[in-house]
mmCIF file of C-alpha atoms in Angstrom:
data_model
loop_
_atom_site.group_PDB
_atom_site.id
_atom_site.type_symbol
_atom_site.label_atom_id
_atom_site.label_comp_id
_atom_site.label_asym_id
_atom_site.label_seq_id
_atom_site.Cartn_x
_atom_site.Cartn_y
_atom_site.Cartn_z
ATOM 1 C CA UNK A 11 84.000 100.346 175.802
ATOM 2 C CA UNK A 12 85.849 98.649 178.648
ATOM 3 C CA UNK A 13 87.658 95.410 177.775
ATOM 4 C CA UNK A 14 85.634 92.371 178.840
ATOM 5 C CA UNK A 15 87.592 89.436 180.275
ATOM 6 C CA UNK A 16 85.969 86.040 180.872
ATOM 7 C CA UNK A 17 87.761 84.049 183.588
ATOM 8 C CA UNK A 18 87.192 80.278 183.619
ATOM 9 C CA UNK A 19 88.807 79.103 186.850
ATOM 10 C CA UNK A 20 88.379 77.895 190.406
ATOM 11 C CA UNK A 21 87.635 79.910 193.528
ATOM 12 C CA UNK A 22 90.231 80.395 196.275
ATOM 13 C CA UNK A 23 88.493 81.059 199.595
ATOM 14 C CA UNK A 24 91.688 82.684 200.912
ATOM 15 C CA UNK A 25 91.525 85.324 198.188
ATOM 16 C CA UNK A 26 95.121 84.921 197.025
ATOM 17 C CA UNK A 27 94.774 82.967 193.796
ATOM 18 C CA UNK A 28 92.037 81.667 191.490
ATOM 19 C CA UNK A 29 89.176 83.862 190.388
ATOM 20 C CA UNK A 30 89.722 86.203 193.325
ATOM 21 C CA UNK A 31 93.222 87.063 192.072
ATOM 22 C CA UNK A 32 91.940 87.193 188.502
ATOM 23 C CA UNK A 33 89.151 89.653 189.289
ATOM 24 C CA UNK A 34 91.488 91.949 191.215
ATOM 25 C CA UNK A 35 94.066 91.866 188.422
ATOM 26 C CA UNK A 36 91.597 92.589 185.637
ATOM 27 C CA UNK A 37 90.081 95.423 187.666
ATOM 28 C CA UNK A 38 93.426 97.024 188.517
ATOM 29 C CA UNK A 39 94.474 96.895 184.856
ATOM 30 C CA UNK A 40 91.305 98.567 183.651
ATOM 31 C CA UNK A 41 89.165 95.673 182.443
ATOM 32 C CA UNK A 42 85.784 94.221 183.350
ATOM 33 C CA UNK A 43 86.052 90.733 184.903
ATOM 34 C CA UNK A 44 83.418 88.028 184.405
ATOM 35 C CA UNK A 45 83.648 84.478 185.732
ATOM 36 C CA UNK A 46 82.712 80.899 185.048
ATOM 37 C CA UNK A 47 83.587 79.105 188.295
ATOM 38 C CA UNK A 48 84.850 75.552 187.749
ATOM 39 C CA UNK A 49 85.523 74.553 191.362
ATOM 40 C CA UNK A 50 85.193 75.843 194.897
ATOM 41 C CA UNK A 51 88.148 75.307 197.206
ATOM 42 C CA UNK A 52 88.427 75.587 200.956
ATOM 43 C CA UNK A 53 91.887 77.120 200.902
ATOM 44 C CA UNK A 54 94.156 79.345 202.940
ATOM 45 C CA UNK A 55 97.842 80.237 202.980
ATOM 46 C CA UNK A 56 98.925 76.839 204.328
ATOM 47 C CA UNK A 57 97.049 74.562 201.938
ATOM 48 C CA UNK A 58 93.857 73.346 200.293
ATOM 49 C CA UNK A 59 91.537 71.589 202.729
ATOM 50 C CA UNK A 60 88.694 70.667 200.359
ATOM 51 C CA UNK A 61 87.662 70.932 196.704
ATOM 52 C CA UNK A 62 84.136 70.862 195.287
ATOM 53 C CA UNK A 63 83.922 70.583 191.513
ATOM 54 C CA UNK A 64 81.136 72.527 189.825
ATOM 55 C CA UNK A 65 79.035 70.347 187.479
ATOM 56 C CA UNK A 66 80.122 70.730 183.878
ATOM 57 C CA UNK A 67 76.717 71.900 182.679
ATOM 58 C CA UNK A 68 76.788 74.761 185.200
ATOM 59 C CA UNK A 69 80.266 75.810 184.037
ATOM 60 C CA UNK A 70 79.026 75.900 180.446
ATOM 61 C CA UNK A 71 75.881 77.787 181.453
ATOM 62 C CA UNK A 72 77.985 80.507 183.096
ATOM 63 C CA UNK A 73 80.035 80.935 179.921
ATOM 64 C CA UNK A 74 77.015 81.048 177.638
ATOM 65 C CA UNK A 75 75.232 83.492 179.935
ATOM 66 C CA UNK A 76 77.902 86.200 179.880
ATOM 67 C CA UNK A 77 78.844 85.685 176.238
ATOM 68 C CA UNK A 78 75.265 85.985 175.001
ATOM 69 C CA UNK A 79 74.629 89.287 176.782
ATOM 70 C CA UNK A 80 77.802 91.141 177.788
ATOM 71 C CA UNK A 81 80.274 89.816 175.228
ATOM 72 C CA UNK A 82 83.916 88.822 175.596
ATOM 73 C CA UNK A 83 87.189 90.378 174.394
ATOM 74 C CA UNK A 84 89.588 87.829 175.907
ATOM 75 C CA UNK A 85 89.452 84.637 177.960
ATOM 76 C CA UNK A 86 91.681 83.434 180.770
ATOM 77 C CA UNK A 87 91.485 79.731 181.704
ATOM 78 C CA UNK A 88 92.941 78.549 184.992
ATOM 79 C CA UNK A 89 91.944 75.633 187.240
ATOM 80 C CA UNK A 90 89.562 73.596 185.108
ATOM 81 C CA UNK A 91 88.256 71.057 187.633
ATOM 82 C CA UNK A 92 87.907 67.839 185.624
ATOM 83 C CA UNK A 93 88.639 66.201 182.278
ATOM 84 C CA UNK A 94 84.935 66.318 181.436
ATOM 85 C CA UNK A 95 84.833 70.073 182.011
ATOM 86 C CA UNK A 96 88.073 70.638 180.075
ATOM 87 C CA UNK A 97 86.718 68.846 177.016
ATOM 88 C CA UNK A 98 83.310 70.496 177.242
ATOM 89 C CA UNK A 99 84.809 73.976 177.609
ATOM 90 C CA UNK A 100 87.058 73.347 174.605
ATOM 91 C CA UNK A 101 84.028 72.291 172.547
ATOM 92 C CA UNK A 102 81.972 75.292 173.620
ATOM 93 C CA UNK A 103 84.701 77.873 173.057
ATOM 94 C CA UNK A 104 85.421 76.384 169.641
ATOM 95 C CA UNK A 105 81.761 76.649 168.657
ATOM 96 C CA UNK A 106 81.398 80.190 169.997
ATOM 97 C CA UNK A 107 84.678 81.797 168.983
ATOM 98 C CA UNK A 108 86.233 79.864 166.119
ATOM 99 C CA UNK A 109 86.615 81.789 162.889
ATOM 100 C CA UNK A 110 84.303 79.311 161.208
ATOM 101 C CA UNK A 111 81.476 79.412 163.744
ATOM 102 C CA UNK A 112 81.829 82.582 165.816
ATOM 103 C CA UNK A 113 79.106 85.199 165.756
ATOM 104 C CA UNK A 114 80.154 88.703 164.646
ATOM 105 C CA UNK A 115 78.443 90.003 167.805
ATOM 106 C CA UNK A 116 81.071 88.262 169.929
ATOM 107 C CA UNK A 117 84.243 89.456 168.237
ATOM 108 C CA UNK A 118 86.482 91.552 170.506
ATOM 109 C CA UNK A 119 86.086 95.288 170.736
ATOM 110 C CA UNK A 120 89.831 95.889 171.112
ATOM 111 C CA UNK A 121 91.948 92.901 170.175
ATOM 112 C CA UNK A 122 91.199 92.601 166.470
ATOM 113 C CA UNK A 123 93.383 89.796 165.140
ATOM 114 C CA UNK A 124 94.197 88.137 168.464
ATOM 115 C CA UNK A 125 95.803 91.054 170.244
ATOM 116 C CA UNK A 126 98.281 92.175 167.621
ATOM 117 C CA UNK A 127 101.511 90.899 166.128
ATOM 118 C CA UNK A 128 102.941 87.605 167.321
ATOM 119 C CA UNK A 129 99.669 85.923 168.305
ATOM 120 C CA UNK A 130 98.456 82.661 166.750
ATOM 121 C CA UNK A 131 95.136 82.791 164.928
ATOM 122 C CA UNK A 132 93.439 79.695 166.388
ATOM 123 C CA UNK A 133 90.307 81.555 167.498
ATOM 124 C CA UNK A 134 88.679 84.917 167.004
ATOM 125 C CA UNK A 135 89.684 86.229 170.455
ATOM 126 C CA UNK A 136 92.764 85.828 172.668
ATOM 127 C CA UNK A 137 92.678 82.820 174.998
ATOM 128 C CA UNK A 138 95.331 82.597 177.724
ATOM 129 C CA UNK A 139 95.564 79.152 179.324
ATOM 130 C CA UNK A 140 97.349 78.804 182.665
ATOM 131 C CA UNK A 141 97.596 74.997 183.147
ATOM 132 C CA UNK A 142 97.056 74.916 186.920
ATOM 133 C CA UNK A 143 98.036 71.564 188.441
ATOM 134 C CA UNK A 144 99.376 72.211 191.947
ATOM 135 C CA UNK A 145 98.631 75.018 194.412
ATOM 136 C CA UNK A 146 101.488 77.124 195.779
ATOM 137 C CA UNK A 147 101.338 75.225 199.062
ATOM 138 C CA UNK A 148 101.651 71.883 197.247
ATOM 139 C CA UNK A 149 98.062 70.603 196.973
ATOM 140 C CA UNK A 150 97.163 68.778 193.745
ATOM 141 C CA UNK A 151 94.453 70.584 191.756
ATOM 142 C CA UNK A 152 94.384 68.465 188.582
ATOM 143 C CA UNK A 153 94.483 64.659 188.241
ATOM 144 C CA UNK A 154 96.150 62.786 185.371
ATOM 145 C CA UNK A 155 92.951 62.588 183.301
ATOM 146 C CA UNK A 156 92.411 66.333 183.585
ATOM 147 C CA UNK A 157 96.025 67.040 182.611
ATOM 148 C CA UNK A 158 95.627 64.775 179.575
ATOM 149 C CA UNK A 159 92.531 66.761 178.562
ATOM 150 C CA UNK A 160 94.550 69.991 178.646
ATOM 151 C CA UNK A 161 95.580 69.136 175.067
ATOM 152 C CA UNK A 162 92.137 70.234 173.859
ATOM 153 C CA UNK A 163 92.477 73.600 175.584
ATOM 154 C CA UNK A 164 96.017 74.156 174.340
ATOM 155 C CA UNK A 165 94.860 73.630 170.752
ATOM 156 C CA UNK A 166 92.506 76.618 170.972
ATOM 157 C CA UNK A 167 94.743 78.841 173.114
ATOM 158 C CA UNK A 168 96.642 81.902 171.990
ATOM 159 C CA UNK A 169 99.155 81.475 174.805
ATOM 160 C CA UNK A 170 99.945 78.763 177.374
ATOM 161 C CA UNK A 171 101.749 79.877 180.546
ATOM 162 C CA UNK A 172 103.316 76.857 182.327
ATOM 163 C CA UNK A 173 105.832 77.023 185.137
ATOM 164 C CA UNK A 174 108.723 74.575 184.905
ATOM 165 C CA UNK A 175 107.006 71.593 186.635
ATOM 166 C CA UNK A 176 103.867 72.146 184.533
ATOM 167 C CA UNK A 177 105.963 72.365 181.377
ATOM 168 C CA UNK A 178 107.484 68.950 182.137
ATOM 169 C CA UNK A 179 104.070 67.415 182.881
ATOM 170 C CA UNK A 180 102.744 68.675 179.531
ATOM 171 C CA UNK A 181 105.568 67.049 177.590
ATOM 172 C CA UNK A 182 107.872 70.019 177.171
ATOM 173 C CA UNK A 183 108.035 73.146 175.091
ATOM 174 C CA UNK A 184 108.159 71.375 171.721
ATOM 175 C CA UNK A 185 105.067 69.310 172.482
ATOM 176 C CA UNK A 186 103.031 72.389 173.419
ATOM 177 C CA UNK A 187 104.214 74.374 170.408
ATOM 178 C CA UNK A 188 103.213 71.480 168.137
ATOM 179 C CA UNK A 189 99.604 72.088 169.201
ATOM 180 C CA UNK A 190 99.733 75.682 167.956
ATOM 181 C CA UNK A 191 99.886 78.170 170.837
ATOM 182 C CA UNK A 192 102.694 80.452 171.852
ATOM 183 C CA UNK A 193 104.343 79.381 175.127
ATOM 184 C CA UNK A 194 105.427 81.575 178.019
ATOM 185 C CA UNK A 195 107.767 79.459 180.138
ATOM 186 C CA UNK A 196 107.765 80.951 183.637
ATOM 187 C CA UNK A 197 111.128 80.687 185.359
ATOM 188 C CA UNK A 198 110.172 81.188 188.982
ATOM 189 C CA UNK A 199 110.883 77.569 189.937
ATOM 190 C CA UNK A 200 114.467 77.716 188.675
ATOM 191 C CA UNK A 201 117.330 78.349 191.089
ATOM 192 C CA UNK A 202 119.291 81.557 191.246
ATOM 193 C CA UNK A 203 118.984 85.240 192.106
ATOM 194 C CA UNK A 204 117.248 86.115 188.822
ATOM 195 C CA UNK A 205 114.048 84.898 187.159
ATOM 196 C CA UNK A 206 113.905 84.518 183.397
ATOM 197 C CA UNK A 207 110.571 84.164 181.621
ATOM 198 C CA UNK A 208 110.721 83.031 177.966
ATOM 199 C CA UNK A 209 108.110 83.626 175.279
ATOM 200 C CA UNK A 210 108.385 81.198 172.367
ATOM 201 C CA UNK A 211 106.406 81.857 169.160
ATOM 202 C CA UNK A 212 106.694 81.036 165.470
ATOM 203 C CA UNK A 213 108.890 84.087 165.032
ATOM 204 C CA UNK A 214 111.421 83.290 167.758
ATOM 205 C CA UNK A 215 112.040 83.823 171.460
ATOM 206 C CA UNK A 216 111.744 86.826 173.755
ATOM 207 C CA UNK A 217 113.178 86.843 177.280
ATOM 208 C CA UNK A 218 112.533 88.907 180.396
ATOM 209 C CA UNK A 219 115.058 88.618 183.230
ATOM 210 C CA UNK A 220 114.410 90.302 186.578
ATOM 211 C CA UNK A 221 115.887 90.019 190.076
ATOM 212 C CA UNK A 222 114.063 87.507 192.245
ATOM 213 C CA UNK A 223 111.878 89.104 194.936
ATOM 214 C CA UNK A 224 112.520 86.992 198.033
ATOM 215 C CA UNK A 225 109.221 86.502 199.862
ATOM 216 C CA UNK A 226 106.979 83.693 201.033
ATOM 217 C CA UNK A 227 103.981 85.846 200.101
ATOM 218 C CA UNK A 228 103.762 84.828 196.449
ATOM 219 C CA UNK A 229 100.442 82.994 196.319
ATOM 220 C CA UNK A 230 98.537 83.797 193.127
ATOM 221 C CA UNK A 231 101.397 84.998 190.931
ATOM 222 C CA UNK A 232 100.575 82.581 188.096
ATOM 223 C CA UNK A 233 96.884 83.467 188.065
ATOM 224 C CA UNK A 234 97.732 87.160 188.206
ATOM 225 C CA UNK A 235 100.204 86.951 185.341
ATOM 226 C CA UNK A 236 97.811 85.085 183.023
ATOM 227 C CA UNK A 237 94.901 87.422 183.790
ATOM 228 C CA UNK A 238 97.130 90.438 183.293
ATOM 229 C CA UNK A 239 98.178 89.168 179.882
ATOM 230 C CA UNK A 240 94.575 88.442 178.873
ATOM 231 C CA UNK A 241 93.476 91.923 179.936
ATOM 232 C CA UNK A 242 96.216 93.639 177.974
ATOM 233 C CA UNK A 243 95.542 91.533 174.868
ATOM 234 C CA UNK A 244 91.866 92.485 175.088
ATOM 235 C CA UNK A 245 92.919 96.131 175.283
ATOM 236 C CA UNK A 246 94.861 95.771 172.039
ATOM 237 C CA UNK A 247 98.477 95.283 173.132
ATOM 238 C CA UNK A 248 100.698 92.942 171.095
ATOM 239 C CA UNK A 249 101.583 89.694 172.840
ATOM 240 C CA UNK A 250 105.106 90.617 173.994
ATOM 241 C CA UNK A 251 103.961 94.012 175.290
ATOM 242 C CA UNK A 252 101.034 92.382 177.113
ATOM 243 C CA UNK A 253 103.408 89.959 178.820
ATOM 244 C CA UNK A 254 105.835 92.711 179.792
ATOM 245 C CA UNK A 255 103.023 94.746 181.351
ATOM 246 C CA UNK A 256 101.711 91.717 183.258
ATOM 247 C CA UNK A 257 105.170 90.827 184.584
ATOM 248 C CA UNK A 258 105.588 94.399 185.825
ATOM 249 C CA UNK A 259 102.230 94.220 187.612
ATOM 250 C CA UNK A 260 103.081 90.895 189.269
ATOM 251 C CA UNK A 261 106.388 92.304 190.520
ATOM 252 C CA UNK A 262 104.694 95.416 191.876
ATOM 253 C CA UNK A 263 102.093 93.242 193.635
ATOM 254 C CA UNK A 264 104.824 91.006 195.105
ATOM 255 C CA UNK A 265 106.582 94.068 196.483
ATOM 256 C CA UNK A 266 103.255 95.208 197.979
ATOM 257 C CA UNK A 267 102.246 91.886 199.597
ATOM 258 C CA UNK A 268 100.289 92.575 202.805
ATOM 259 C CA UNK A 269 101.928 89.728 204.753
ATOM 260 C CA UNK A 270 98.748 87.789 205.556
ATOM 261 C CA UNK A 271 98.595 84.245 206.890
ATOM 262 C CA UNK A 272 101.038 81.741 208.348
ATOM 263 C CA UNK A 273 102.089 80.198 205.022
ATOM 264 C CA UNK A 274 102.220 81.302 201.395
ATOM 265 C CA UNK A 275 100.412 84.615 201.656
ATOM 266 C CA UNK A 276 98.699 86.554 198.885
ATOM 267 C CA UNK A 277 100.377 89.234 196.834
ATOM 268 C CA UNK A 278 99.176 92.824 197.060
ATOM 269 C CA UNK A 279 97.008 93.426 194.021
ATOM 270 C CA UNK A 280 95.950 96.884 195.186
ATOM 271 C CA UNK A 281 99.647 97.875 195.466
ATOM 272 C CA UNK A 282 99.135 99.266 198.970
ATOM 273 C CA UNK A 283 96.700 101.906 197.770
ATOM 274 C CA UNK A 284 93.003 102.656 198.038
ATOM 275 C CA UNK A 285 91.992 103.557 194.466
ATOM 276 C CA UNK A 286 88.612 104.891 195.595
ATOM 277 C CA UNK A 287 90.145 107.265 198.117
ATOM 278 C CA UNK A 288 92.535 108.533 195.465
ATOM 279 C CA UNK A 289 89.625 109.089 193.072
ATOM 280 C CA UNK A 290 87.525 110.745 195.771
ATOM 281 C CA UNK A 291 90.311 113.136 196.655
ATOM 282 C CA UNK A 292 90.616 114.189 193.015
ATOM 283 C CA UNK A 293 86.894 114.372 192.238
ATOM 284 C CA UNK A 294 85.502 115.737 195.505
ATOM 285 C CA UNK A 295 87.827 118.407 196.898
ATOM 286 C CA UNK A 296 86.980 119.669 200.355
#
């Protein structure tokens, strides 16, 4: 069975970040992407022109719809839209997937005990929470009330993936760890020729250091990384291995950016290839 990834996030009309980046990532890494859309943005490479929040009851209905029929092996949470939606999603996921209340029909096909060694056991499936607050071009995507409500989501998460500004807004590494999840501190906002990403768990710290890829076409890297981790956890990889695989995919996509738009362009999720044409050439020889 293919790994089933539920993405709870906002839509990016420019296709670089949000659920568009999530769907492409999950697909390229061999999973099946499903979505619960929390907000619709009018967005391109130079900024966010408008945001329409989806009513909370519709967000919950999307989650319940896919869970009740298709099932879920991992969840990625990105832009959440509002404090009301954040709290309601936390309540619903707790009722559906907690070890006390989860239905055996909804346990993951691959991940077993939260994707292998090094994962917290707060819920019956891996939950990767990317605490989106500001778009790459600088537009605010979460107000102070919504950020405060992130605490509920962090309590049920397997992994939280803040960049350095998000880490500061959430009270720092110690504050997040006190809520239970592992923390992947993304180092892209730091200065210097290298980027260091740090995973902090109960068992210690793991670091990945890679040369910085200099490009303005980096829109969607955070969404891509979190979705890549969620997909790999659903497929059974341990947490550190899932992160390493996702980092490698993000770097490959950065190197393959198509150069679209006048501002912060999207990365190249398809890696400059046409997977169908490659399949067709193998399966249907002339």
